[in-house]
Coordinates of C-alpha atoms and ligand atoms in Angstrom, one line a residue:
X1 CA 15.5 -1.5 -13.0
X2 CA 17.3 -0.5 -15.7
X3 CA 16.0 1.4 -18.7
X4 CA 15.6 0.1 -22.2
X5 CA 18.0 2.2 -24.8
X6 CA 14.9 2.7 -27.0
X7 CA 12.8 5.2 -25.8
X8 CA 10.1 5.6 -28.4
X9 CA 7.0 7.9 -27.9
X10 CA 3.5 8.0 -29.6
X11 CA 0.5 10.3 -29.3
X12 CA -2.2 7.3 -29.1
X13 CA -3.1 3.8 -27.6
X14 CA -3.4 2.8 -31.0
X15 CA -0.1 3.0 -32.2
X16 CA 1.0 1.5 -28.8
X17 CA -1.0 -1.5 -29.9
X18 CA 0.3 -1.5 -33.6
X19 CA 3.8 -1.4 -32.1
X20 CA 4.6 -3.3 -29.2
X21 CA 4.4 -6.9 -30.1
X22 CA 7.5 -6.2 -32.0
X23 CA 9.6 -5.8 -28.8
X24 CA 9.4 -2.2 -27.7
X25 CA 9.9 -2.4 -23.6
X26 CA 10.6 1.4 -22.8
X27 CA 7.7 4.1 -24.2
X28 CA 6.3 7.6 -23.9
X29 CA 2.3 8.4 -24.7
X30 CA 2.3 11.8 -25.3
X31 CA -0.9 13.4 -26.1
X32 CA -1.7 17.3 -26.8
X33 CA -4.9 18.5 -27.1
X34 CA -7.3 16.5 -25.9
X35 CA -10.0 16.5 -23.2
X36 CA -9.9 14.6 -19.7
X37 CA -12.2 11.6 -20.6
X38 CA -10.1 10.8 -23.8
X39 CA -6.8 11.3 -21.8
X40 CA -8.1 9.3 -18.9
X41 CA -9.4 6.5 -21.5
X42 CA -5.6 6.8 -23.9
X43 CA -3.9 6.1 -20.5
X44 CA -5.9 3.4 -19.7
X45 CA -5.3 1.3 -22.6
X46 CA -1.6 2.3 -22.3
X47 CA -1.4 0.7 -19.0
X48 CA -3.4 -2.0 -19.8
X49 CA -1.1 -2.4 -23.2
X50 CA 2.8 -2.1 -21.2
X51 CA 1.4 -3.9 -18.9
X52 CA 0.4 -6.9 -21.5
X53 CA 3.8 -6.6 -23.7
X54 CA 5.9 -6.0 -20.1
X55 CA 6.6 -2.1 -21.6
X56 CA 7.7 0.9 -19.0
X57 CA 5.1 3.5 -19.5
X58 CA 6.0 7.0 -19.4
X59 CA 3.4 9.4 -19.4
X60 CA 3.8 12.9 -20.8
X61 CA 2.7 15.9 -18.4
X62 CA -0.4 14.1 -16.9
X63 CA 0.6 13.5 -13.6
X64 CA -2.5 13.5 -11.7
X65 CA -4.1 11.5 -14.5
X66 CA -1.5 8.9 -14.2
X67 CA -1.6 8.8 -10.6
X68 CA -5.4 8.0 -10.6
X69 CA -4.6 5.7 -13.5
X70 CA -2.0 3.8 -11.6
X71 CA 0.7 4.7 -13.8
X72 CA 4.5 4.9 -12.3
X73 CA 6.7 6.7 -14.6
X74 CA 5.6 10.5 -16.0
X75 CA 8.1 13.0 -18.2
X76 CA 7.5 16.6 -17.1
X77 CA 9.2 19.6 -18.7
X78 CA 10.3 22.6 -17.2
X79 CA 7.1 24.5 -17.8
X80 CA 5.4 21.5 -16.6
X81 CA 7.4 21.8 -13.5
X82 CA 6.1 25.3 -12.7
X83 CA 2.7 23.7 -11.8
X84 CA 3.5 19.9 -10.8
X85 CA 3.1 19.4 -7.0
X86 CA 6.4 17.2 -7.0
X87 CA 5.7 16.2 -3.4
X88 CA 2.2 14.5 -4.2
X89 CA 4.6 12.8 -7.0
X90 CA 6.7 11.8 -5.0
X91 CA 4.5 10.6 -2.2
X92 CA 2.2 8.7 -5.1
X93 CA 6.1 6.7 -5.5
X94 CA 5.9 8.1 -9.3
X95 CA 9.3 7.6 -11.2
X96 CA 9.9 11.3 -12.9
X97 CA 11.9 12.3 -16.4
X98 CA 12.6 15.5 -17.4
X99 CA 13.5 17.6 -20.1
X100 CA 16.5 20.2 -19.9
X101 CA 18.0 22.6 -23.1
X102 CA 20.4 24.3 -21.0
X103 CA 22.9 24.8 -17.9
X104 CA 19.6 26.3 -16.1
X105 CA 17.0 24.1 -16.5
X106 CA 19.3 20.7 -15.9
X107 CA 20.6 22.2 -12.4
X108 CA 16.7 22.5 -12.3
X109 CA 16.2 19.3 -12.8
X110 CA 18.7 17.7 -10.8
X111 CA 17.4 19.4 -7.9
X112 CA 14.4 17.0 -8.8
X113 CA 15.8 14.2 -8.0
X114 CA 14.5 12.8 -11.9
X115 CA 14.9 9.0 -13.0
X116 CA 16.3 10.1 -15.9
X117 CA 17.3 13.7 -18.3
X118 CA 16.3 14.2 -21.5
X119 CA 18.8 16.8 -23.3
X120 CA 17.3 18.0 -26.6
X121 CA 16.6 18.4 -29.1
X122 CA 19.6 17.2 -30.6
X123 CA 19.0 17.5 -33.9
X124 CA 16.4 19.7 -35.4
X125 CA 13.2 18.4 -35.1
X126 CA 10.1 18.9 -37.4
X127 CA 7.6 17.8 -34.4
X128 CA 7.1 21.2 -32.6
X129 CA 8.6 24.6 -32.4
X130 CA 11.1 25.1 -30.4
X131 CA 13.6 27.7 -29.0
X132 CA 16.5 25.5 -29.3
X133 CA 18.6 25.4 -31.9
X134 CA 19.9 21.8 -32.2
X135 CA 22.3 21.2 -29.6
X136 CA 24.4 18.9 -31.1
X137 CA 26.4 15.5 -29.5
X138 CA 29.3 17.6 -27.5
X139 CA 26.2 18.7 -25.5
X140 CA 25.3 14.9 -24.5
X141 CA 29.1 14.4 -23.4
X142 CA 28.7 17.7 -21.3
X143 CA 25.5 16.6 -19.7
X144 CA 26.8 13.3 -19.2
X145 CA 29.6 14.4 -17.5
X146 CA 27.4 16.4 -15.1
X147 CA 24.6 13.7 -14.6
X148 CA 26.7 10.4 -13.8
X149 CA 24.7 7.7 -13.0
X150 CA 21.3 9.4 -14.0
X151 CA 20.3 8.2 -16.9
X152 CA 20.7 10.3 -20.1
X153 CA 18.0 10.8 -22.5
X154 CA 19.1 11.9 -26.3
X155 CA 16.0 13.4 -28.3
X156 CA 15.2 15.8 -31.5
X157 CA 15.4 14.5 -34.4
X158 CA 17.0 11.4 -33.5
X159 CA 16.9 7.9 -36.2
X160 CA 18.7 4.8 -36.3
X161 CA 21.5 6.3 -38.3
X162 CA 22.0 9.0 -35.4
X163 CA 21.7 7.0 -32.7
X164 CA 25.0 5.5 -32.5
X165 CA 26.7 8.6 -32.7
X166 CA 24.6 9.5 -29.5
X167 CA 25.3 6.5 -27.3
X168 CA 29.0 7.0 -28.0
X169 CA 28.6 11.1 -26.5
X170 CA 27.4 9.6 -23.6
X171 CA 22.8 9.0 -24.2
X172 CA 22.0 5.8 -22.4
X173 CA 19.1 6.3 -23.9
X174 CA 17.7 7.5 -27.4
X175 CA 14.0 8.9 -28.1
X176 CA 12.6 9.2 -31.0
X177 CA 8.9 10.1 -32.4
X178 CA 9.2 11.0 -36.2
X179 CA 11.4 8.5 -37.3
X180 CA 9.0 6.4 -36.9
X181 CA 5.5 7.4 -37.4
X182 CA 6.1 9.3 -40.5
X183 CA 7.9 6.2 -41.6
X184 CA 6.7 4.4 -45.0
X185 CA 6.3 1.1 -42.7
X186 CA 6.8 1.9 -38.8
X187 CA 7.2 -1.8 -38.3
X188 CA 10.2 -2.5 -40.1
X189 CA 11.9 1.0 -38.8
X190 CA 10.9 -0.2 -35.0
X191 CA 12.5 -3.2 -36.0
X192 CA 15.6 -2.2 -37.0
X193 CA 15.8 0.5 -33.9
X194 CA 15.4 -2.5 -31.9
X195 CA 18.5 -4.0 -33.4
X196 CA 20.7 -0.9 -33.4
X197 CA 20.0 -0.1 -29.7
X198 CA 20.2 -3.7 -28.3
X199 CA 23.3 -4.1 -26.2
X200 CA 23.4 -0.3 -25.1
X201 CA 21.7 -0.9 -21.8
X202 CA 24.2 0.3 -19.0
Ligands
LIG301 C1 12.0 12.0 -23.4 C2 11.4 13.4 -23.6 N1 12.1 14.4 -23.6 C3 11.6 15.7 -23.8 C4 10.3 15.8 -23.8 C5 9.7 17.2 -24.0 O1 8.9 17.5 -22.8 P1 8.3 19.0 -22.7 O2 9.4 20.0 -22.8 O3 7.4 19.1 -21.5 O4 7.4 19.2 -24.0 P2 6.2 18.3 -24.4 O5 6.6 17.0 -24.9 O6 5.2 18.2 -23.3 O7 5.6 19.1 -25.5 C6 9.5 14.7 -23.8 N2 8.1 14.8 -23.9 N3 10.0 13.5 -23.6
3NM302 C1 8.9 16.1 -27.8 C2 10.2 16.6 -28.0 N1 10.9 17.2 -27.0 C3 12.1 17.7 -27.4 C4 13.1 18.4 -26.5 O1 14.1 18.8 -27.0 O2 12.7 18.6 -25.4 S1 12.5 17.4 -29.0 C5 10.9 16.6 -29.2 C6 10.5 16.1 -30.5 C7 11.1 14.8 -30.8 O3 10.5 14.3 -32.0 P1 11.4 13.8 -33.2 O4 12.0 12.6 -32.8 O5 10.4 13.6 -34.3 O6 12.4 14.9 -33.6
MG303 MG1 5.5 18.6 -21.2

């Protein structure tokens, strides 16, 4: 099944339940700090939610947690790598993203086998730290190029004005956090990344 182009991601249940009656059918929960029984109980109400609005849920590091939850679709990183058992993912018939920032970490990647790579962050991001300086949209045509068919996730400091510029370097897919929940009305802004990412499904 092919991926929706909009690839949003939200650190709660809540916002999953603000936001999805508009439309969104491709999403992240991604949730820091927080202990197992309010991870476990997050993930529930995702699933129950995608399932509801007909959403892909993609959850962010937990991969035991979505394997108990009956989740299908997790995002690990590379540090997340060092301590996933990728065989009891695979095995568990888990879908797996993951993040590369350079030539190292997306030969690791594609030795995973993934469902899709996220190449960030693109453009600066105010959501965490990072090592990265923004990699800009040559990047996505280079990882494109070495990917193929694999389905390329743009993210870091993406919006609807960037996005275009991304799906024309090659993203089949663009992700996006801040743009959104730090907007003055997330509604209208999902709204109007639902209109400029329509049509981009490869
Ligand atoms: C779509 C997507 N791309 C990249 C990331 C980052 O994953 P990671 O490097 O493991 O960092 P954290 O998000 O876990 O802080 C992502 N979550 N989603
Ligand atoms: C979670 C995350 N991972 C990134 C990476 O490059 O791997 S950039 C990023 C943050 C994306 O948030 P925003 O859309 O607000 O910039
Ligand atoms: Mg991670």
């Amino acid at each position: 099944m092919a991926l929706d182009p909009f690839y949003p991601i939200f650190d709660s249940a809540d916002w999953l339940e603000r936001l999805l009656p508009l439309g969104i059918k491709l999403v992240q929960l991604r949730i820091k700090d927080s202990d197992e029984q309010a991870l476990r109980a997050e993930i529930r109400r995702a699933r129950d939610l995608c399932a509801r609005y007909r959403c892909q849920l993609i959850v962010n590091d937990y991969w035991r947690l979505a394997i108990e939850e009956g989740c299908d679709f997790i995002h690990l990183g590379q540090e997340d790598l060092d301590v996933a058992d990728l065989k009891a993912i695979a095995e568990a018939g888990l879908k797996l993203g993951i993040s590369s920032h350079d030539e190292a970490e997306l030969d690791r990647a594609l030795a995973a086998n993934p469902d899709y790579i996220a190449l960030g962050p693109i453009y600066p991001t105010i959501l965490k730290k990072m090592k990265w300086e923004q990699q800009g949209l040559e990047r996505l045509t280079a990882w494109k190029a070495r990917i193929g068919d694999i389905p390329l996730v743009a993210i870091g400091g993406m919006s609807v004005e960037r996005a275009p510029g991304a799906f024309a370097a090659g993203a089949d897919i663009v992700s996006v956090v801040t743009d959104i929940t730090l907007n003055a009305d997330p509604e209208a802004r999902v709204t109007e990344w639902i209109a400029a990412t329509r049509g981009h499904m490869r």
